[in-house]
Amino acid sequence: MNPAITVRRRRKAWSHERTAGRCEWLTPPEIIRALGEFDLDPCAPLRRPWPTAKRHWTLREDGLAQPWFGRIWLNPPYGRETAAWLARLAAHGNGIALVFARTETRMFFDYVWNHADAVLFLQGRLTFLNPDGTRPSGSGGAPSCLIAYGAGNATVLAASGLAGKFIHLKRRKSPCEFNGTV
Ligand SMILES: C[S@@+](CC[C@H](N)C(=O)[O-])C[C@H]1O[C@@H](n2cnc3c(N)ncnc32)[C@H](O)[C@@H]1O
Protein backbone atom coordinates (compact mmCIF):
# COMPACT_ATOMS: atom_id res chain seq x y z
CA MET A 1 0.00 0.00 0.00
CA ASN A 2 1.21 3.50 -0.81
CA PRO A 3 0.54 5.58 2.33
CA ALA A 4 0.72 8.81 0.29
CA ILE A 5 -2.59 7.99 -1.35
CA THR A 6 -5.83 8.67 0.47
CA VAL A 7 -8.65 6.34 -0.49
CA ARG A 8 -11.87 8.37 -0.29
CA ARG A 9 -15.16 6.66 -0.84
CA ARG A 10 -18.22 8.66 -1.79
CA ARG A 11 -21.49 7.61 -0.26
CA LYS A 12 -23.41 7.84 -3.53
CA ALA A 13 -24.08 4.52 -5.27
CA TRP A 14 -22.47 3.91 -8.63
CA SER A 15 -24.07 4.83 -11.91
CA HIS A 16 -23.04 4.45 -15.53
CA GLU A 17 -22.06 7.48 -17.53
CA ARG A 18 -24.81 8.43 -19.95
CA THR A 19 -26.43 5.02 -19.89
CA ALA A 20 -29.32 5.38 -17.52
CA GLY A 21 -28.35 3.33 -14.50
CA ARG A 22 -26.59 0.46 -16.25
CA CYS A 23 -23.19 -0.43 -14.92
CA GLU A 24 -22.82 -3.99 -16.19
CA TRP A 25 -20.68 -3.13 -19.19
CA LEU A 26 -18.11 -5.87 -19.64
CA THR A 27 -14.57 -5.58 -20.92
CA PRO A 28 -14.09 -7.27 -24.29
CA PRO A 29 -12.23 -10.47 -23.28
CA GLU A 30 -9.52 -10.00 -25.92
CA ILE A 31 -8.34 -6.90 -24.00
CA ILE A 32 -7.87 -8.89 -20.79
CA ARG A 33 -6.26 -11.78 -22.68
CA ALA A 34 -3.68 -9.40 -24.15
CA LEU A 35 -2.66 -8.35 -20.63
CA GLY A 36 -1.98 -11.78 -19.12
CA GLU A 37 -3.41 -13.50 -16.07
CA PHE A 38 -4.77 -11.47 -13.14
CA ASP A 39 -5.10 -12.66 -9.54
CA LEU A 40 -8.20 -10.63 -8.63
CA ASP A 41 -11.03 -8.67 -10.24
CA PRO A 42 -12.50 -6.77 -7.27
CA CYS A 43 -15.58 -5.59 -9.21
CA ALA A 44 -16.86 -8.45 -11.30
CA PRO A 45 -20.43 -9.08 -12.43
CA LEU A 46 -22.65 -11.35 -10.34
CA ARG A 47 -23.07 -13.58 -13.37
CA ARG A 48 -20.01 -13.51 -15.54
CA PRO A 49 -19.86 -15.03 -18.99
CA TRP A 50 -16.08 -15.57 -18.59
CA PRO A 51 -13.51 -15.19 -15.79
CA THR A 52 -11.60 -11.90 -15.69
CA ALA A 53 -9.15 -13.10 -13.02
CA LYS A 54 -8.43 -16.11 -10.80
CA ARG A 55 -10.64 -14.64 -8.03
CA HIS A 56 -13.56 -12.22 -8.21
CA TRP A 57 -15.35 -9.94 -5.77
CA THR A 58 -18.87 -8.91 -6.75
CA LEU A 59 -21.56 -6.56 -5.45
CA ARG A 60 -22.49 -9.33 -3.03
CA GLU A 61 -19.15 -9.12 -1.19
CA ASP A 62 -18.51 -5.41 -1.97
CA GLY A 63 -15.05 -5.44 -3.52
CA LEU A 64 -14.04 -2.17 -1.90
CA ALA A 65 -14.62 -3.62 1.56
CA GLN A 66 -12.53 -6.75 0.84
CA PRO A 67 -8.77 -7.33 0.86
CA TRP A 68 -7.03 -6.91 -2.50
CA PHE A 69 -4.15 -9.23 -3.34
CA GLY A 70 -1.77 -9.94 -6.19
CA ARG A 71 -2.17 -8.57 -9.68
CA ILE A 72 -5.48 -6.72 -10.07
CA TRP A 73 -7.71 -6.33 -13.11
CA LEU A 74 -9.93 -3.27 -12.64
CA ASN A 75 -12.74 -2.04 -14.87
CA PRO A 76 -14.57 -0.20 -12.10
CA PRO A 77 -18.17 0.97 -11.76
CA TYR A 78 -18.67 4.18 -13.73
CA GLY A 79 -19.47 7.67 -12.55
CA ARG A 80 -18.37 9.43 -9.39
CA GLU A 81 -17.65 6.11 -7.67
CA THR A 82 -14.80 5.33 -10.10
CA ALA A 83 -12.31 7.47 -8.17
CA ALA A 84 -12.52 5.35 -5.01
CA TRP A 85 -11.66 2.20 -7.00
CA LEU A 86 -8.79 3.83 -8.83
CA ALA A 87 -7.47 5.24 -5.56
CA ARG A 88 -7.51 1.76 -4.08
CA LEU A 89 -5.55 0.35 -7.02
CA ALA A 90 -3.06 3.23 -6.92
CA ALA A 91 -2.49 2.47 -3.23
CA HIS A 92 -2.22 -1.27 -3.91
CA GLY A 93 0.35 -0.60 -6.63
CA ASN A 94 -0.02 -3.79 -8.70
CA GLY A 95 -2.51 -4.05 -11.53
CA ILE A 96 -4.06 -2.58 -14.63
CA ALA A 97 -7.20 -0.43 -14.81
CA LEU A 98 -9.49 0.39 -17.70
CA VAL A 99 -11.26 3.73 -17.37
CA PHE A 100 -12.51 6.55 -19.56
CA ALA A 101 -9.64 8.82 -20.61
CA ARG A 102 -10.90 11.88 -18.77
CA THR A 103 -7.41 13.31 -18.48
CA GLU A 104 -8.44 16.69 -17.08
CA THR A 105 -10.27 15.43 -14.02
CA ARG A 106 -9.17 15.53 -10.41
CA MET A 107 -9.33 11.73 -10.36
CA PHE A 108 -6.88 11.51 -13.25
CA PHE A 109 -4.45 13.93 -11.61
CA ASP A 110 -4.76 12.30 -8.19
CA TYR A 111 -4.47 8.65 -9.20
CA VAL A 112 -3.08 8.47 -12.73
CA TRP A 113 -0.77 11.35 -13.71
CA ASN A 114 0.82 11.48 -10.29
CA HIS A 115 0.88 7.79 -9.34
CA ALA A 116 0.61 5.34 -12.24
CA ASP A 117 3.61 3.85 -14.04
CA ALA A 118 2.20 4.04 -17.57
CA VAL A 119 -0.92 4.69 -19.64
CA LEU A 120 -2.04 3.26 -22.95
CA PHE A 121 -4.56 5.52 -24.67
CA LEU A 122 -6.57 3.09 -26.77
CA GLN A 123 -7.07 3.89 -30.41
CA GLY A 124 -10.74 4.29 -31.40
CA ARG A 125 -13.74 3.75 -29.13
CA LEU A 126 -14.02 0.51 -27.20
CA THR A 127 -17.29 -1.38 -27.44
CA PHE A 128 -18.09 -2.69 -23.97
CA LEU A 129 -20.21 -5.83 -23.96
CA ASN A 130 -23.64 -6.64 -22.57
CA PRO A 131 -23.87 -8.68 -19.32
CA ASP A 132 -24.49 -11.85 -21.36
CA GLY A 133 -21.34 -11.21 -23.39
CA THR A 134 -23.11 -10.11 -26.56
CA ARG A 135 -22.10 -6.97 -28.42
CA PRO A 136 -24.37 -3.90 -28.23
CA SER A 137 -24.97 -1.76 -31.29
CA GLY A 138 -23.15 1.38 -30.04
CA SER A 139 -19.64 1.92 -28.69
CA GLY A 140 -18.54 3.50 -25.37
CA GLY A 141 -19.45 7.13 -24.73
CA ALA A 142 -15.84 8.30 -24.44
CA PRO A 143 -12.28 7.27 -25.27
CA SER A 144 -10.74 4.70 -22.93
CA CYS A 145 -7.29 4.11 -21.53
CA LEU A 146 -5.48 1.33 -19.70
CA ILE A 147 -3.45 2.37 -16.68
CA ALA A 148 -0.54 0.33 -15.32
CA TYR A 149 0.49 0.39 -11.66
CA GLY A 150 3.85 -1.24 -11.02
CA ALA A 151 6.83 -1.45 -13.36
CA GLY A 152 5.99 -5.02 -14.44
CA ASN A 153 2.50 -4.01 -15.50
CA ALA A 154 3.92 -1.08 -17.49
CA THR A 155 6.11 -3.57 -19.35
CA VAL A 156 3.13 -5.86 -20.02
CA LEU A 157 1.05 -2.92 -21.25
CA ALA A 158 3.81 -1.75 -23.59
CA ALA A 159 4.12 -5.27 -25.05
CA SER A 160 0.37 -5.99 -25.21
CA GLY A 161 0.00 -5.28 -28.92
CA LEU A 162 -3.20 -3.31 -28.20
CA ALA A 163 -3.54 -0.39 -30.61
CA GLY A 164 -3.02 3.02 -29.08
CA LYS A 165 -0.46 5.41 -27.67
CA PHE A 166 1.68 4.16 -24.79
CA ILE A 167 3.16 6.67 -22.36
CA HIS A 168 5.58 5.93 -19.55
CA LEU A 169 4.80 8.16 -16.57
CA LYS A 170 7.59 7.19 -14.20
CA ARG A 171 10.83 8.31 -15.75
CA ARG A 172 13.74 6.11 -14.84
CA LYS A 173 16.92 7.86 -13.82
CA SER A 174 19.66 7.75 -16.42
CA PRO A 175 23.04 6.40 -15.21
CA CYS A 176 24.40 9.99 -15.31
CA GLU A 177 21.65 11.28 -13.00
CA PHE A 178 22.15 8.26 -10.77
CA ASN A 179 25.84 9.15 -10.30
CA GLY A 180 25.00 12.78 -9.74
CA THR A 181 26.94 13.83 -12.85
CA VAL A 182 24.16 15.18 -15.11
C1 LIG B 1 -17.89 -1.79 -15.70
S1 LIG B 1 -18.37 -3.33 -15.00
C2 LIG B 1 -16.89 -4.29 -15.27
C3 LIG B 1 -17.07 -5.75 -15.05
C4 LIG B 1 -15.78 -6.58 -15.13
N1 LIG B 1 -14.84 -6.15 -14.10
C5 LIG B 1 -15.12 -6.50 -16.48
O1 LIG B 1 -14.00 -6.01 -16.59
O2 LIG B 1 -15.74 -6.93 -17.47
C6 LIG B 1 -18.30 -2.91 -13.26
C7 LIG B 1 -18.74 -4.06 -12.37
O3 LIG B 1 -18.62 -3.67 -11.02
C8 LIG B 1 -19.60 -4.38 -10.28
N2 LIG B 1 -19.74 -3.69 -8.99
C9 LIG B 1 -20.38 -2.52 -8.73
N3 LIG B 1 -20.26 -2.20 -7.44
C10 LIG B 1 -19.52 -3.19 -6.86
C11 LIG B 1 -19.05 -3.44 -5.54
N4 LIG B 1 -19.31 -2.59 -4.54
N5 LIG B 1 -18.30 -4.54 -5.32
C12 LIG B 1 -18.01 -5.41 -6.32
N6 LIG B 1 -18.45 -5.23 -7.59
C13 LIG B 1 -19.19 -4.14 -7.86
C14 LIG B 1 -20.81 -4.33 -11.19
O4 LIG B 1 -21.73 -5.35 -10.84
C15 LIG B 1 -20.17 -4.51 -12.56
O5 LIG B 1 -20.16 -5.86 -12.91
Coordinates of N, CA and C and ligand atoms in Angstrom, one line a residue:
M1 N 0.8 -1.2 0.0 CA 0.0 0.0 0.0 C 0.9 1.3 0.0
N2 N 0.5 2.2 -0.8 CA 1.2 3.5 -0.8 C 0.5 4.4 0.2
P3 N 1.2 4.8 1.3 CA 0.5 5.6 2.3 C 0.3 7.0 1.9
A4 N 0.9 7.4 0.8 CA 0.7 8.8 0.3 C -0.6 9.0 -0.4
I5 N -1.3 7.9 -0.6 CA -2.6 8.0 -1.4 C -3.7 7.8 -0.4
T6 N -4.7 8.8 -0.4 CA -5.8 8.7 0.5 C -7.0 8.0 -0.3
V7 N -7.5 7.0 0.2 CA -8.7 6.3 -0.5 C -9.9 6.9 0.1
R8 N -10.6 7.8 -0.7 CA -11.9 8.4 -0.3 C -13.0 7.6 -1.0
R9 N -14.0 7.3 -0.2 CA -15.2 6.7 -0.8 C -16.4 7.6 -0.7
R10 N -17.0 7.9 -1.8 CA -18.2 8.7 -1.8 C -19.4 7.8 -1.4
R11 N -20.4 8.4 -0.7 CA -21.5 7.6 -0.3 C -22.4 7.2 -1.4
K12 N -22.5 8.1 -2.4 CA -23.4 7.8 -3.5 C -23.2 6.5 -4.2
A13 N -24.2 5.8 -4.5 CA -24.1 4.5 -5.3 C -23.6 4.8 -6.7
W14 N -23.0 3.7 -7.3 CA -22.5 3.9 -8.6 C -23.6 4.1 -9.7
S15 N -23.2 4.7 -10.8 CA -24.1 4.8 -11.9 C -23.2 4.8 -13.2
H16 N -23.8 4.5 -14.3 CA -23.0 4.4 -15.5 C -23.2 5.8 -16.3
E17 N -22.0 6.2 -16.8 CA -22.1 7.5 -17.5 C -23.0 7.4 -18.7
R18 N -23.9 8.3 -18.8 CA -24.8 8.4 -20.0 C -25.6 7.2 -20.3
T19 N -25.7 6.2 -19.5 CA -26.4 5.0 -19.9 C -27.5 4.6 -18.9
A20 N -28.1 5.6 -18.3 CA -29.3 5.4 -17.5 C -29.2 4.2 -16.5
G21 N -28.3 4.3 -15.6 CA -28.4 3.3 -14.5 C -27.7 2.0 -14.8
R22 N -27.2 1.8 -16.0 CA -26.6 0.5 -16.3 C -25.1 0.5 -15.9
C23 N -24.6 -0.4 -15.2 CA -23.2 -0.4 -14.9 C -22.6 -1.7 -15.3
E24 N -23.3 -2.7 -15.8 CA -22.8 -4.0 -16.2 C -22.3 -4.0 -17.6
W25 N -21.3 -3.1 -17.9 CA -20.7 -3.1 -19.2 C -19.4 -3.9 -19.1
L26 N -19.3 -5.0 -19.8 CA -18.1 -5.9 -19.6 C -17.0 -5.5 -20.6
T27 N -15.8 -5.8 -20.1 CA -14.6 -5.6 -20.9 C -14.5 -6.6 -22.0
P28 N -14.3 -6.3 -23.3 CA -14.1 -7.3 -24.3 C -13.0 -8.2 -23.9
P29 N -13.2 -9.5 -23.9 CA -12.2 -10.5 -23.3 C -10.9 -10.4 -24.0
E30 N -10.8 -10.0 -25.2 CA -9.5 -10.0 -25.9 C -8.6 -8.9 -25.3
I31 N -9.2 -7.9 -24.7 CA -8.3 -6.9 -24.0 C -7.7 -7.6 -22.8
I32 N -8.4 -8.3 -22.0 CA -7.9 -8.9 -20.8 C -6.9 -10.0 -21.2
R33 N -7.2 -10.7 -22.2 CA -6.3 -11.8 -22.7 C -4.9 -11.2 -23.1
A34 N -4.9 -10.0 -23.7 CA -3.7 -9.4 -24.1 C -2.8 -8.9 -23.0
L35 N -3.4 -8.9 -21.8 CA -2.7 -8.4 -20.6 C -2.2 -9.4 -19.6
G36 N -2.5 -10.7 -20.0 CA -2.0 -11.8 -19.1 C -2.9 -12.1 -18.0
E37 N -2.5 -13.0 -17.1 CA -3.4 -13.5 -16.1 C -3.4 -12.5 -14.9
F38 N -4.6 -12.3 -14.3 CA -4.8 -11.5 -13.1 C -5.2 -12.3 -11.9
D39 N -4.7 -11.9 -10.7 CA -5.1 -12.7 -9.5 C -6.5 -12.3 -9.1
L40 N -6.9 -11.1 -9.2 CA -8.2 -10.6 -8.6 C -8.9 -9.6 -9.5
D41 N -10.2 -9.7 -9.7 CA -11.0 -8.7 -10.2 C -11.9 -8.3 -9.1
P42 N -11.7 -7.1 -8.5 CA -12.5 -6.8 -7.3 C -13.9 -6.3 -7.6
C43 N -14.2 -6.0 -8.9 CA -15.6 -5.6 -9.2 C -16.0 -6.3 -10.5
A44 N -16.4 -7.6 -10.2 CA -16.9 -8.4 -11.3 C -18.4 -8.6 -11.3
P45 N -19.0 -8.9 -12.4 CA -20.4 -9.1 -12.4 C -20.9 -10.3 -11.6
L46 N -22.1 -10.2 -11.1 CA -22.7 -11.3 -10.3 C -22.7 -12.6 -11.2
R47 N -23.1 -12.5 -12.4 CA -23.1 -13.6 -13.4 C -22.1 -13.2 -14.5
R48 N -21.0 -13.9 -14.5 CA -20.0 -13.5 -15.5 C -19.9 -14.6 -16.6
P49 N -19.9 -14.1 -17.9 CA -19.9 -15.0 -19.0 C -18.5 -15.7 -19.1
W50 N -17.4 -15.0 -18.5 CA -16.1 -15.6 -18.6 C -15.3 -15.0 -17.4
P51 N -14.3 -15.7 -16.9 CA -13.5 -15.2 -15.8 C -12.7 -14.0 -16.2
T52 N -12.5 -13.0 -15.4 CA -11.6 -11.9 -15.7 C -10.3 -12.0 -14.9
A53 N -10.3 -12.9 -13.9 CA -9.1 -13.1 -13.0 C -9.3 -14.5 -12.3
K54 N -8.3 -14.8 -11.5 CA -8.4 -16.1 -10.8 C -9.5 -16.0 -9.7
R55 N -9.6 -14.8 -9.1 CA -10.6 -14.6 -8.0 C -11.4 -13.4 -8.4
H56 N -12.7 -13.4 -7.9 CA -13.6 -12.2 -8.2 C -14.3 -11.8 -6.9
W57 N -14.4 -10.5 -6.7 CA -15.4 -9.9 -5.8 C -16.5 -9.3 -6.6
T58 N -17.7 -9.5 -6.1 CA -18.9 -8.9 -6.7 C -19.6 -8.0 -5.8
L59 N -20.7 -7.4 -6.3 CA -21.6 -6.6 -5.4 C -21.9 -7.3 -4.1
R60 N -22.1 -8.6 -4.2 CA -22.5 -9.3 -3.0 C -21.5 -9.2 -1.9
E61 N -20.2 -9.2 -2.2 CA -19.2 -9.1 -1.2 C -18.8 -7.7 -1.0
D62 N -19.0 -6.8 -1.9 CA -18.5 -5.4 -2.0 C -17.0 -5.4 -2.1
G63 N -16.5 -5.4 -3.3 CA -15.1 -5.4 -3.5 C -14.2 -4.4 -2.8
L64 N -14.8 -3.2 -2.6 CA -14.0 -2.2 -1.9 C -13.9 -2.5 -0.4
A65 N -14.7 -3.3 0.1 CA -14.6 -3.6 1.6 C -13.8 -4.9 1.8
Q66 N -13.3 -5.5 0.7 CA -12.5 -6.7 0.8 C -11.0 -6.5 0.7
P67 N -10.2 -7.5 1.1 CA -8.8 -7.3 0.9 C -8.5 -7.5 -0.6
W68 N -7.5 -6.8 -1.1 CA -7.0 -6.9 -2.5 C -5.7 -7.6 -2.4
F69 N -5.4 -8.5 -3.4 CA -4.2 -9.2 -3.3 C -3.7 -9.5 -4.8
G70 N -2.4 -9.6 -4.9 CA -1.8 -9.9 -6.2 C -2.0 -8.9 -7.3
R71 N -2.0 -9.4 -8.5 CA -2.2 -8.6 -9.7 C -3.7 -8.3 -10.0
I72 N -4.1 -7.1 -10.0 CA -5.5 -6.7 -10.1 C -5.9 -6.3 -11.5
W73 N -7.0 -6.9 -11.9 CA -7.7 -6.3 -13.1 C -8.9 -5.4 -12.6
L74 N -8.9 -4.2 -13.1 CA -9.9 -3.3 -12.6 C -10.6 -2.5 -13.8
N75 N -11.9 -2.9 -14.0 CA -12.7 -2.0 -14.9 C -13.9 -1.6 -13.9
P76 N -13.7 -0.5 -13.3 CA -14.6 -0.2 -12.1 C -15.9 0.3 -12.5
P77 N -16.9 0.3 -11.5 CA -18.2 1.0 -11.8 C -18.0 2.4 -12.2
Y78 N -18.8 2.9 -13.1 CA -18.7 4.2 -13.7 C -19.2 5.3 -12.8
G79 N -18.9 6.5 -13.2 CA -19.5 7.7 -12.5 C -18.6 8.1 -11.4
R80 N -19.2 8.8 -10.5 CA -18.4 9.4 -9.4 C -17.7 8.4 -8.5
E81 N -18.2 7.2 -8.5 CA -17.7 6.1 -7.7 C -16.3 5.6 -8.2
T82 N -16.0 5.9 -9.5 CA -14.8 5.3 -10.1 C -13.6 5.7 -9.3
A83 N -13.5 7.0 -8.8 CA -12.3 7.5 -8.2 C -11.9 6.6 -7.0
A84 N -12.9 6.1 -6.2 CA -12.5 5.4 -5.0 C -11.8 4.0 -5.4
W85 N -12.3 3.5 -6.5 CA -11.7 2.2 -7.0 C -10.3 2.4 -7.5
L86 N -10.1 3.5 -8.3 CA -8.8 3.8 -8.8 C -7.8 4.2 -7.7
A87 N -8.3 4.9 -6.7 CA -7.5 5.2 -5.6 C -7.0 4.0 -4.9
R88 N -7.9 3.0 -4.8 CA -7.5 1.8 -4.1 C -6.4 1.0 -4.9
L89 N -6.6 1.0 -6.2 CA -5.5 0.4 -7.0 C -4.2 1.1 -7.0
A90 N -4.3 2.4 -7.0 CA -3.1 3.2 -6.9 C -2.3 2.9 -5.6
A91 N -3.1 2.8 -4.5 CA -2.5 2.5 -3.2 C -1.9 1.0 -3.2
H92 N -2.7 0.1 -3.9 CA -2.2 -1.3 -3.9 C -0.9 -1.4 -4.7
G93 N -0.9 -0.7 -5.9 CA 0.3 -0.6 -6.6 C 0.7 -1.7 -7.6
N94 N -0.3 -2.7 -7.8 CA 0.0 -3.8 -8.7 C -1.3 -4.1 -9.5
G95 N -1.3 -3.7 -10.7 CA -2.5 -4.1 -11.5 C -2.7 -3.1 -12.7
I96 N -3.7 -3.4 -13.5 CA -4.1 -2.6 -14.6 C -5.5 -2.2 -14.6
A97 N -5.8 -0.9 -14.8 CA -7.2 -0.4 -14.8 C -7.6 0.0 -16.2
L98 N -8.9 -0.1 -16.4 CA -9.5 0.4 -17.7 C -10.5 1.4 -17.3
V99 N -10.3 2.7 -17.7 CA -11.3 3.7 -17.4 C -11.4 4.7 -18.6
F100 N -12.4 5.5 -18.5 CA -12.5 6.6 -19.6 C -11.3 7.5 -19.4
A101 N -10.8 8.0 -20.6 CA -9.6 8.8 -20.6 C -10.0 10.3 -20.3
R102 N -10.5 10.5 -19.2 CA -10.9 11.9 -18.8 C -9.7 12.5 -18.1
T103 N -8.8 12.9 -18.9 CA -7.4 13.3 -18.5 C -7.4 14.6 -17.7
E104 N -8.4 15.4 -17.8 CA -8.4 16.7 -17.1 C -9.0 16.6 -15.7
T105 N -9.5 15.5 -15.3 CA -10.3 15.4 -14.0 C -9.3 15.3 -12.8
R106 N -9.9 15.7 -11.7 CA -9.2 15.5 -10.4 C -8.7 14.1 -10.2
M107 N -9.7 13.2 -10.5 CA -9.3 11.7 -10.4 C -8.1 11.4 -11.2
F108 N -8.0 11.9 -12.4 CA -6.9 11.5 -13.3 C -5.6 12.1 -12.7
F109 N -5.7 13.3 -12.2 CA -4.5 13.9 -11.6 C -4.1 13.2 -10.3
D110 N -5.1 12.9 -9.5 CA -4.8 12.3 -8.2 C -4.2 10.9 -8.3
Y111 N -4.8 10.1 -9.2 CA -4.5 8.7 -9.2 C -3.8 8.1 -10.5
V112 N -3.7 9.0 -11.5 CA -3.1 8.5 -12.7 C -1.8 9.3 -13.0
W113 N -2.0 10.5 -13.4 CA -0.8 11.3 -13.7 C 0.3 11.3 -12.6
N114 N -0.2 11.4 -11.4 CA 0.8 11.5 -10.3 C 1.2 10.2 -9.6
H115 N 0.6 9.1 -10.0 CA 0.9 7.8 -9.3 C 1.1 6.6 -10.2
A116 N 0.5 6.6 -11.4 CA 0.6 5.3 -12.2 C 2.0 5.2 -12.9
D117 N 2.3 4.0 -13.4 CA 3.6 3.9 -14.0 C 3.5 4.1 -15.5
A118 N 2.3 3.8 -16.1 CA 2.2 4.0 -17.6 C 0.7 4.1 -17.9
V119 N 0.5 4.7 -19.1 CA -0.9 4.7 -19.6 C -0.9 4.3 -21.1
L120 N -1.8 3.5 -21.5 CA -2.0 3.3 -22.9 C -3.4 3.9 -23.4
F121 N -3.3 4.9 -24.2 CA -4.6 5.5 -24.7 C -5.0 4.7 -25.9
L122 N -6.1 4.0 -25.7 CA -6.6 3.1 -26.8 C -7.0 3.8 -28.0
Q123 N -6.7 3.3 -29.1 CA -7.1 3.9 -30.4 C -8.5 3.5 -30.7
G124 N -9.3 4.5 -31.1 CA -10.7 4.3 -31.4 C -11.6 4.2 -30.1
R125 N -12.8 3.9 -30.3 CA -13.7 3.7 -29.1 C -13.9 2.3 -28.8
L126 N -13.8 1.9 -27.6 CA -14.0 0.5 -27.2 C -15.5 0.2 -27.2
T127 N -15.9 -1.0 -27.6 CA -17.3 -1.4 -27.4 C -17.3 -2.3 -26.2
F128 N -17.9 -1.8 -25.1 CA -18.1 -2.7 -24.0 C -19.3 -3.6 -24.2
L129 N -19.2 -4.8 -23.6 CA -20.2 -5.8 -24.0 C -21.4 -5.9 -23.0
N130 N -22.5 -6.4 -23.4 CA -23.6 -6.6 -22.6 C -23.3 -7.7 -21.5
P131 N -24.1 -7.7 -20.4 CA -23.9 -8.7 -19.3 C -23.8 -10.1 -19.8
D132 N -24.5 -10.5 -20.9 CA -24.5 -11.8 -21.4 C -23.3 -12.1 -22.4
G133 N -22.5 -11.1 -22.5 CA -21.3 -11.2 -23.4 C -21.6 -10.8 -24.8
T134 N -22.8 -10.5 -25.2 CA -23.1 -10.1 -26.6 C -22.7 -8.7 -26.8
R135 N -22.6 -8.3 -28.0 CA -22.1 -7.0 -28.4 C -23.3 -6.0 -28.6
P136 N -23.3 -4.9 -28.0 CA -24.4 -3.9 -28.2 C -24.1 -3.2 -29.6
S137 N -25.1 -2.4 -30.0 CA -25.0 -1.8 -31.3 C -24.0 -0.6 -31.2
G138 N -24.0 0.2 -30.1 CA -23.2 1.4 -30.0 C -21.8 1.1 -29.4
S139 N -20.9 2.1 -29.4 CA -19.6 1.9 -28.7 C -19.7 2.8 -27.4
G140 N -18.6 2.7 -26.6 CA -18.5 3.5 -25.4 C -18.7 5.0 -25.6
G141 N -19.2 5.7 -24.6 CA -19.5 7.1 -24.7 C -18.2 8.0 -24.7
A142 N -17.0 7.5 -24.6 CA -15.8 8.3 -24.4 C -14.6 7.4 -24.8
P143 N -13.5 8.1 -25.1 CA -12.3 7.3 -25.3 C -11.9 6.6 -24.0
S144 N -11.2 5.5 -24.1 CA -10.7 4.7 -22.9 C -9.2 4.6 -22.9
C145 N -8.7 4.4 -21.7 CA -7.3 4.1 -21.5 C -7.1 3.0 -20.5
L146 N -5.9 2.4 -20.6 CA -5.5 1.3 -19.7 C -4.4 1.9 -18.9
I147 N -4.4 1.7 -17.6 CA -3.4 2.4 -16.7 C -2.7 1.3 -15.9
A148 N -1.4 1.3 -16.0 CA -0.5 0.3 -15.3 C 0.0 0.9 -14.0
Y149 N -0.1 0.1 -13.0 CA 0.5 0.4 -11.7 C 1.5 -0.7 -11.4
G150 N 2.8 -0.3 -11.2 CA 3.8 -1.2 -11.0 C 4.6 -1.4 -12.3
A151 N 6.0 -1.4 -12.2 CA 6.8 -1.5 -13.4 C 6.5 -2.7 -14.3
G152 N 6.3 -3.8 -13.7 CA 6.0 -5.0 -14.4 C 4.7 -4.8 -15.3
N153 N 3.7 -4.2 -14.7 CA 2.5 -4.0 -15.5 C 2.7 -3.0 -16.6
A154 N 3.6 -2.0 -16.4 CA 3.9 -1.1 -17.5 C 4.6 -1.8 -18.6
T155 N 5.4 -2.8 -18.3 CA 6.1 -3.6 -19.3 C 5.1 -4.4 -20.1
V156 N 4.2 -5.0 -19.4 CA 3.1 -5.9 -20.0 C 2.3 -5.0 -20.9
L157 N 1.9 -3.8 -20.5 CA 1.1 -2.9 -21.3 C 1.8 -2.5 -22.5
A158 N 3.0 -2.2 -22.4 CA 3.8 -1.8 -23.6 C 3.9 -2.9 -24.6
A159 N 3.9 -4.1 -24.1 CA 4.1 -5.3 -25.0 C 2.8 -5.9 -25.4
S160 N 1.7 -5.3 -25.0 CA 0.4 -6.0 -25.2 C -0.1 -6.1 -26.7
G161 N 0.4 -5.3 -27.5 CA 0.0 -5.3 -28.9 C -1.3 -4.6 -29.1
L162 N -1.9 -4.0 -28.1 CA -3.2 -3.3 -28.2 C -2.9 -2.0 -28.9
A163 N -3.8 -1.6 -29.8 CA -3.5 -0.4 -30.6 C -3.8 0.9 -29.8
G164 N -2.9 1.8 -29.8 CA -3.0 3.0 -29.1 C -1.7 3.7 -28.9
K165 N -1.7 4.7 -28.0 CA -0.5 5.4 -27.7 C 0.0 5.1 -26.2
F166 N 1.2 4.6 -26.1 CA 1.7 4.2 -24.8 C 2.6 5.3 -24.2
I167 N 2.3 5.6 -23.0 CA 3.2 6.7 -22.4 C 3.7 6.2 -21.0
H168 N 5.0 6.3 -20.8 CA 5.6 5.9 -19.6 C 5.5 7.2 -18.7
L169 N 5.0 7.0 -17.4 CA 4.8 8.2 -16.6 C 5.9 8.3 -15.5
K170 N 6.5 7.1 -15.2 CA 7.6 7.2 -14.2 C 8.9 7.1 -14.9
R171 N 9.6 8.2 -15.0 CA 10.8 8.3 -15.7 C 11.9 7.6 -14.9
R172 N 12.6 6.7 -15.6 CA 13.7 6.1 -14.8 C 14.9 7.0 -14.9
K173 N 15.7 7.0 -13.8 CA 16.9 7.9 -13.8 C 18.0 7.3 -14.8
S174 N 18.6 8.2 -15.6 CA 19.7 7.8 -16.4 C 20.9 7.5 -15.5
P175 N 21.8 6.7 -16.0 CA 23.0 6.4 -15.2 C 23.7 7.7 -14.8
C176 N 23.7 8.7 -15.7 CA 24.4 10.0 -15.3 C 23.7 10.6 -14.1
E177 N 22.4 10.7 -14.1 CA 21.6 11.3 -13.0 C 21.9 10.5 -11.7
F178 N 22.0 9.1 -11.9 CA 22.2 8.3 -10.8 C 23.5 8.6 -10.1
N179 N 24.5 8.9 -10.9 CA 25.8 9.1 -10.3 C 26.0 10.6 -9.9
G180 N 24.9 11.4 -10.1 CA 25.0 12.8 -9.7 C 25.8 13.6 -10.7
T181 N 26.1 13.1 -11.9 CA 26.9 13.8 -12.9 C 26.2 14.2 -14.1
V182 N 25.0 14.9 -14.0 CA 24.2 15.2 -15.1 C 24.9 16.0 -16.2
Ligands
LIG1 C1 -17.9 -1.8 -15.7 S1 -18.4 -3.3 -15.0 C2 -16.9 -4.3 -15.3 C3 -17.1 -5.7 -15.1 C4 -15.8 -6.6 -15.1 N1 -14.8 -6.2 -14.1 C5 -15.1 -6.5 -16.5 O1 -14.0 -6.0 -16.6 O2 -15.7 -6.9 -17.5 C6 -18.3 -2.9 -13.3 C7 -18.7 -4.1 -12.4 O3 -18.6 -3.7 -11.0 C8 -19.6 -4.4 -10.3 N2 -19.7 -3.7 -9.0 C9 -20.4 -2.5 -8.7 N3 -20.3 -2.2 -7.4 C10 -19.5 -3.2 -6.9 C11 -19.1 -3.4 -5.5 N4 -19.3 -2.6 -4.5 N5 -18.3 -4.5 -5.3 C12 -18.0 -5.4 -6.3 N6 -18.5 -5.2 -7.6 C13 -19.2 -4.1 -7.9 C14 -20.8 -4.3 -11.2 O4 -21.7 -5.4 -10.8 C15 -20.2 -4.5 -12.6 O5 -20.2 -5.9 -12.9

